[in-house]
CSV table of C-alpha atoms in Angstrom, one decimal:
chain,number,residue,atom,x,y,z
A,6,MET,CA,-0.3,-0.2,0.2
A,7,THR,CA,1.1,3.6,-1.0
A,8,LEU,CA,1.4,6.4,1.6
A,9,ASP,CA,-1.1,8.2,0.1
A,10,GLU,CA,-3.6,5.3,0.1
A,11,ALA,CA,-2.7,4.5,3.8
A,12,VAL,CA,-3.9,8.4,4.4
A,13,ALA,CA,-6.7,8.5,2.4
A,14,ARG,CA,-7.6,5.0,4.8
A,15,ALA,CA,-7.0,7.3,7.5
A,16,PHE,CA,-9.0,10.4,6.6
A,17,ALA,CA,-11.9,7.6,6.1
A,18,GLY,CA,-11.4,6.5,9.6
A,19,ASP,CA,-9.5,3.7,9.4
A,20,ALA,CA,-5.8,4.3,10.3
A,21,ARG,CA,-4.0,1.3,10.8
A,22,GLU,CA,-2.3,1.2,8.5
A,23,LEU,CA,-1.0,4.5,7.9
A,24,TYR,CA,0.1,3.5,11.4
A,25,ALA,CA,2.1,0.5,10.2
A,26,LEU,CA,3.3,2.0,7.2
A,27,LEU,CA,4.9,4.7,9.9
A,28,ALA,CA,6.4,2.8,11.9
A,29,ARG,CA,7.7,0.2,9.5
A,30,GLY,CA,9.6,3.0,7.9
A,31,SER,CA,10.4,5.2,11.3
A,32,GLY,CA,14.0,4.2,12.3
A,33,LEU,CA,12.9,3.5,15.2
A,34,PRO,CA,14.3,2.5,17.9
A,35,GLY,CA,17.2,4.1,16.4
A,36,THR,CA,19.7,7.2,16.4
A,37,ARG,CA,17.2,9.4,14.2
A,38,ALA,CA,13.8,9.0,13.0
A,39,ASN,CA,12.7,9.4,10.2
A,40,ILE,CA,12.2,13.0,9.2
A,41,PRO,CA,11.5,13.1,6.0
A,42,LEU,CA,8.5,10.0,5.5
A,43,ALA,CA,6.9,12.2,8.6
A,44,GLN,CA,7.3,15.1,6.6
A,45,ALA,CA,6.0,13.3,3.5
A,46,VAL,CA,2.5,12.3,5.5
A,47,ALA,CA,2.7,16.4,6.8
A,48,ALA,CA,2.5,17.3,3.0
A,49,VAL,CA,-0.8,15.2,2.7
A,50,CYS,CA,-2.6,16.2,4.9
A,51,ALA,CA,-2.2,19.8,4.2
A,52,SER,CA,-3.5,19.3,1.2
A,53,ASP,CA,-6.8,17.8,2.5
A,54,PRO,CA,-9.4,19.4,4.3
A,55,ARG,CA,-9.2,15.9,6.7
A,56,GLY,CA,-5.5,16.6,7.5
A,57,PRO,CA,-6.0,18.4,11.1
A,58,ALA,CA,-8.3,16.1,12.2
A,59,LEU,CA,-5.4,13.5,11.6
A,60,ALA,CA,-2.7,15.5,12.8
A,61,THR,CA,-4.4,16.4,15.7
A,62,SER,CA,-4.9,12.7,16.6
A,63,LEU,CA,-1.6,11.2,15.8
A,64,ALA,CA,-0.3,14.2,17.6
A,65,SER,CA,-2.2,13.5,20.9
A,66,LEU,CA,-0.9,9.9,20.7
A,67,SER,CA,0.1,9.4,24.5
A,68,ALA,CA,3.2,8.3,25.6
A,69,ASP,CA,1.0,4.7,26.4
A,70,GLU,CA,0.0,4.4,23.0
A,71,ALA,CA,3.3,5.2,21.3
A,72,PRO,CA,5.7,4.6,23.5
A,73,GLY,CA,9.1,6.7,23.2
A,74,GLY,CA,12.2,4.8,22.3
A,75,THR,CA,9.9,2.7,20.2
A,76,ALA,CA,9.0,2.7,16.0
A,77,LEU,CA,5.3,3.9,17.8
A,78,GLU,CA,7.0,6.9,18.6
A,79,ILE,CA,7.2,8.6,15.1
A,80,LEU,CA,3.4,8.8,15.1
A,81,PRO,CA,3.0,11.9,17.5
A,82,LEU,CA,6.0,13.3,15.9
A,83,THR,CA,4.3,13.1,12.3
A,84,GLY,CA,1.5,15.0,14.2
A,85,VAL,CA,3.3,17.9,15.3
A,86,LEU,CA,4.9,18.3,11.5
A,87,ALA,CA,1.1,17.9,9.9
A,88,ALA,CA,0.0,20.4,12.3
A,89,SER,CA,3.0,22.7,11.1
A,90,ALA,CA,1.8,21.9,7.2
A,91,CYS,CA,-1.8,22.5,7.7
A,92,ALA,CA,-1.3,25.6,9.7
A,93,THR,CA,0.7,27.0,7.0
A,94,ARG,CA,-1.5,25.8,3.6
A,95,GLN,CA,-5.1,25.5,5.6
A,96,ARG,CA,-5.5,29.2,7.7
A,97,ALA,CA,-8.8,28.4,9.2
A,98,SER,CA,-7.1,25.4,11.0
A,99,ARG,CA,-3.9,27.9,12.0
A,100,ASP,CA,-5.3,28.5,15.7
A,101,ALA,CA,-6.1,25.1,16.4
A,102,MET,CA,-2.6,23.3,15.0
A,103,LEU,CA,-0.4,26.0,16.8
A,104,GLN,CA,-2.4,25.0,20.1
A,105,VAL,CA,-1.3,21.4,19.0
A,106,ILE,CA,2.5,22.5,18.5
A,107,HIS,CA,2.0,24.1,21.6
A,108,ASP,CA,1.0,21.3,23.7
A,109,ALA,CA,3.9,18.9,22.1
A,110,CYS,CA,6.4,21.0,23.8
A,111,ASP,CA,5.9,19.3,26.9
A,112,ASP,CA,5.3,15.8,25.5
A,113,LEU,CA,7.0,13.3,27.9
A,114,ARG,CA,8.9,12.1,24.9
A,115,PHE,CA,12.1,14.1,23.4
A,116,ARG,CA,12.0,13.6,20.0
A,117,VAL,CA,8.6,14.8,20.1
A,118,ARG,CA,9.5,17.7,21.6
A,119,ASP,CA,12.5,18.0,19.4
A,120,VAL,CA,10.4,18.3,16.0
A,121,VAL,CA,8.7,21.5,17.4
A,122,PRO,CA,11.0,24.4,16.7
A,123,MET,CA,11.2,22.8,13.1
A,124,ALA,CA,7.4,22.9,12.9
A,125,LEU,CA,8.0,26.4,13.9
A,126,VAL,CA,10.4,27.0,11.5
A,127,ALA,CA,8.2,25.7,8.3
A,128,ILE,CA,5.3,28.3,9.6
A,129,GLY,CA,7.8,31.3,10.1
A,130,THR,CA,9.9,30.9,7.0
A,131,ARG,CA,6.2,31.2,5.9
A,132,GLU,CA,4.7,34.3,7.8
A,133,GLY,CA,7.9,36.1,8.9
A,134,PRO,CA,6.8,37.9,11.6
A,135,LYS,CA,3.5,37.5,11.7
A,136,LEU,CA,4.1,34.3,13.5
A,137,LEU,CA,5.8,36.0,16.4
A,138,GLU,CA,3.4,37.5,17.5
A,139,ASP,CA,1.0,34.8,18.3
A,140,LEU,CA,3.6,33.1,19.9
A,141,GLU,CA,2.7,34.6,23.2
A,142,PRO,CA,1.9,31.6,24.9
A,143,PHE,CA,4.9,29.8,24.1
A,144,LEU,CA,6.9,32.6,26.4
A,145,GLU,CA,5.1,30.9,29.3
A,146,GLY,CA,6.4,27.6,29.8
A,147,TYR,CA,9.9,26.0,29.8
A,148,PHE,CA,10.4,23.8,26.8
A,149,HIS,CA,7.9,26.5,24.7
A,150,ALA,CA,10.1,29.3,25.2
A,151,ALA,CA,13.5,27.4,24.4
A,152,SER,CA,11.5,25.9,21.4
A,153,VAL,CA,10.7,29.4,20.4
A,154,LEU,CA,14.7,30.6,20.8
A,155,ILE,CA,15.4,27.3,18.8
A,156,ALA,CA,13.6,28.3,16.0
A,157,LEU,CA,14.3,32.2,15.6
A,158,THR,CA,17.9,31.2,15.2
A,159,ASN,CA,17.3,29.0,12.4
A,160,GLN,CA,18.5,31.0,9.0
A,161,ASP,CA,15.1,29.8,6.8
A,162,TRP,CA,12.6,32.1,10.0
A,163,LEU,CA,15.3,34.4,10.7
A,164,GLY,CA,16.1,35.9,7.5
A,165,LYS,CA,12.5,36.6,7.0
A,166,LEU,CA,12.8,39.0,10.2
A,167,SER,CA,13.7,42.0,10.1
A,168,ASP,CA,12.8,44.4,12.9
A,169,GLY,CA,14.7,43.5,16.0
A,170,ALA,CA,12.6,45.0,18.6
A,171,PRO,CA,10.0,42.2,18.6
A,172,VAL,CA,12.9,39.2,18.6
A,173,ALA,CA,14.7,41.1,21.3
A,174,GLU,CA,11.5,41.4,23.6
A,175,ALA,CA,11.0,37.2,23.2
A,176,LEU,CA,14.6,36.7,24.4
A,177,LYS,CA,14.2,39.1,27.1
A,178,ARG,CA,10.8,37.3,28.0
A,179,ALA,CA,12.7,33.9,27.7
A,180,PHE,CA,15.3,35.1,30.5
A,181,ASP,CA,12.8,36.8,32.5
A,182,LEU,CA,11.3,33.5,33.0
A,183,ALA,CA,14.3,31.5,34.0
A,184,ASP,CA,15.0,34.0,35.9
A,185,ALA,CA,11.7,33.9,37.9
A,186,ALA,CA,12.6,30.5,38.5
A,187,SER,CA,12.3,28.4,42.0
A,188,ARG,CA,15.6,27.1,42.9
A,189,ALA,CA,13.7,23.8,42.9
A,190,ALA,CA,12.6,24.2,39.1
A,191,GLU,CA,16.6,25.0,38.4
A,192,ARG,CA,16.6,21.0,38.3
A,193,TYR,CA,13.9,20.6,35.7
A,194,PRO,CA,14.7,19.2,32.2
A,195,GLY,CA,12.9,22.1,30.8
A,196,TYR,CA,14.2,25.1,32.7
A,197,LYS,CA,18.1,23.6,31.3
A,198,ALA,CA,16.7,23.6,28.0
A,199,LEU,CA,15.5,27.1,28.2
A,200,VAL,CA,18.7,28.6,29.7
A,201,ASP,CA,21.0,26.5,26.8
A,202,ALA,CA,18.5,28.0,24.5
A,203,ILE,CA,19.5,31.4,25.5
A,204,GLU,CA,22.8,31.0,25.6
A,205,LYS,CA,23.0,29.7,22.4
A,206,SER,CA,20.8,32.3,20.5
A,207,ILE,CA,21.9,35.4,22.3
A,208,ALA,CA,25.0,35.9,19.5
A,209,PRO,CA,23.2,34.8,16.1
A,210,LEU,CA,20.3,37.1,17.4
A,211,ALA,CA,22.5,39.7,18.1
A,212,LEU,CA,24.5,39.0,14.9
A,213,ARG,CA,21.0,39.5,12.8
A,214,PHE,CA,20.0,42.5,15.1
A,215,GLY,CA,22.8,44.3,16.7
A,216,GLU,CA,21.8,46.9,19.1
A,217,PRO,CA,17.3,46.1,19.8
A,218,VAL,CA,19.2,42.6,21.2
A,219,LEU,CA,22.6,43.6,22.7
A,220,THR,CA,20.3,46.0,24.5
A,221,VAL,CA,18.1,43.5,25.9
A,222,VAL,CA,21.3,41.3,27.0
A,223,ALA,CA,22.9,44.2,28.9
A,224,GLY,CA,19.7,44.3,31.1
A,225,PHE,CA,19.9,40.6,32.0
A,226,ALA,CA,23.0,42.0,34.7
A,227,ARG,CA,20.4,42.9,36.9
A,228,THR,CA,19.8,39.2,37.2
A,229,ARG,CA,20.5,37.9,41.1
A,230,ASN,CA,21.5,34.4,39.5
A,231,PRO,CA,25.5,33.9,39.1
A,232,HIS,CA,24.8,31.1,36.8
A,233,LEU,CA,22.5,33.0,34.5
A,234,ARG,CA,25.1,35.7,34.5
A,235,SER,CA,28.1,33.6,33.9
A,236,MET,CA,25.9,32.2,31.1
A,237,VAL,CA,25.6,35.7,29.4
A,238,VAL,CA,29.1,36.3,29.9
A,239,ARG,CA,30.2,33.0,28.3
A,240,ALA,CA,27.2,33.9,25.2
A,241,LEU,CA,29.0,37.5,24.7
A,242,ALA,CA,32.5,35.7,24.3
A,243,ASP,CA,31.5,34.9,20.5
A,244,LYS,CA,34.0,36.5,18.4
A,245,LYS,CA,32.1,37.6,15.6
A,246,ILE,CA,30.2,39.8,18.3
A,247,ARG,CA,33.0,41.2,19.3
A,248,ALA,CA,34.6,41.5,15.8
A,249,ARG,CA,31.2,43.3,14.3
A,250,LEU,CA,29.7,44.8,17.2
A,251,PRO,CA,32.7,46.3,19.2
A,252,ALA,CA,30.8,49.3,20.8
A,253,GLU,CA,27.4,47.4,21.4
A,254,LEU,CA,29.2,44.8,23.3
A,255,LEU,CA,31.1,46.9,25.2
A,256,VAL,CA,27.7,48.4,26.8
A,257,ALA,CA,26.8,45.1,27.7
A,258,GLU,CA,30.0,43.8,29.3
A,259,LYS,CA,30.1,47.1,31.1
A,260,ALA,CA,26.7,46.6,32.8
A,261,LEU,CA,27.7,43.0,33.3
A,262,ALA,CA,30.7,43.9,35.0
A,263,ALA,CA,29.4,46.8,37.0
A,264,ALA,CA,26.8,44.2,38.3
A,265,THR,CA,28.9,41.3,39.1
A,266,PRO,CA,29.4,41.2,42.9
A,267,ALA,CA,33.1,41.1,44.2
A,268,PRO,CA,34.7,38.2,45.3
A,269,ARG,CA,33.9,37.3,48.8
A,270,ASP,CA,37.3,37.4,50.9
A,271,PRO,CA,36.8,35.5,53.9
A,272,ARG,CA,39.8,37.6,56.2
A,273,SER,CA,37.3,40.2,56.0
A,274,ALA,CA,34.6,38.2,57.8
A,275,SER,CA,33.5,39.7,61.1
A,276,GLY,CA,31.7,37.9,64.0
A,277,PRO,CA,32.3,34.3,64.9
A,278,THR,CA,32.6,31.3,62.5
A,279,ARG,CA,31.5,27.6,62.9
A,280,LYS,CA,34.1,25.8,64.6
A,281,ARG,CA,34.8,22.8,62.2
A,282,GLY,CA,37.1,20.7,64.6
A,283,GLY,CA,36.4,17.1,64.9
A,284,GLY,CA,35.4,17.0,68.1
A,285,ARG,CA,32.3,16.4,69.7
A,286,ARG,CA,29.6,18.7,71.0
A,287,ARG,CA,28.4,18.5,74.3
């Protein structure tokens, strides 16, 4: 049975052949899922008015129905990419499809989460800045905001953006989200993914938009979290930023230097200190 025939049957209400076809060609379990196969199904969904419903059905399969690390994981992965394809081709379904993609950010299966930036890039490449206007809900969650930043640094979407102000604002919102996290939340995988995405996005966004981004980054110096401050310093060490934006970089570096506490000298500590002798307390 061909892919088109399997998808046609799924449109009619019987997805068994499509599930089997996807599972056989998934490349899973393995290091890489067969993304081209998933994109081929997504393209068929985008060309049919029944596509959004099938995309939603696939993306909504639970981790019990399509366990991670198995051939069935390609099913929700395909659903996310199909939602993206439908959002770009079928305007009436766009908001619902963005919600499907949003929900996938918190998926328990990392391969499903990993295709979210790809899904956003596909829409952003078509819509340019319009998509960024509608990603407000994505900037309220760790994995969600990380996905937006990863997508923004993709040249296919980045090249469609000319105004740095909304991009800088998205970066600021993502940083504020990380900065407001509790100590307990800092252990979450989503928080770590967000901090990593912020660090990796600063250089490419600064190189694309210059002053608006570096002005926002300079404001990050106000954080009281030394780990976030160190992360920003690492990101600004990019050689291309230093070569192309020396004046703007200097402003950001001065702000960070001014906000960095002086190292504590234990010799200047006043008051009693806790004894660390080996004797037992009585």
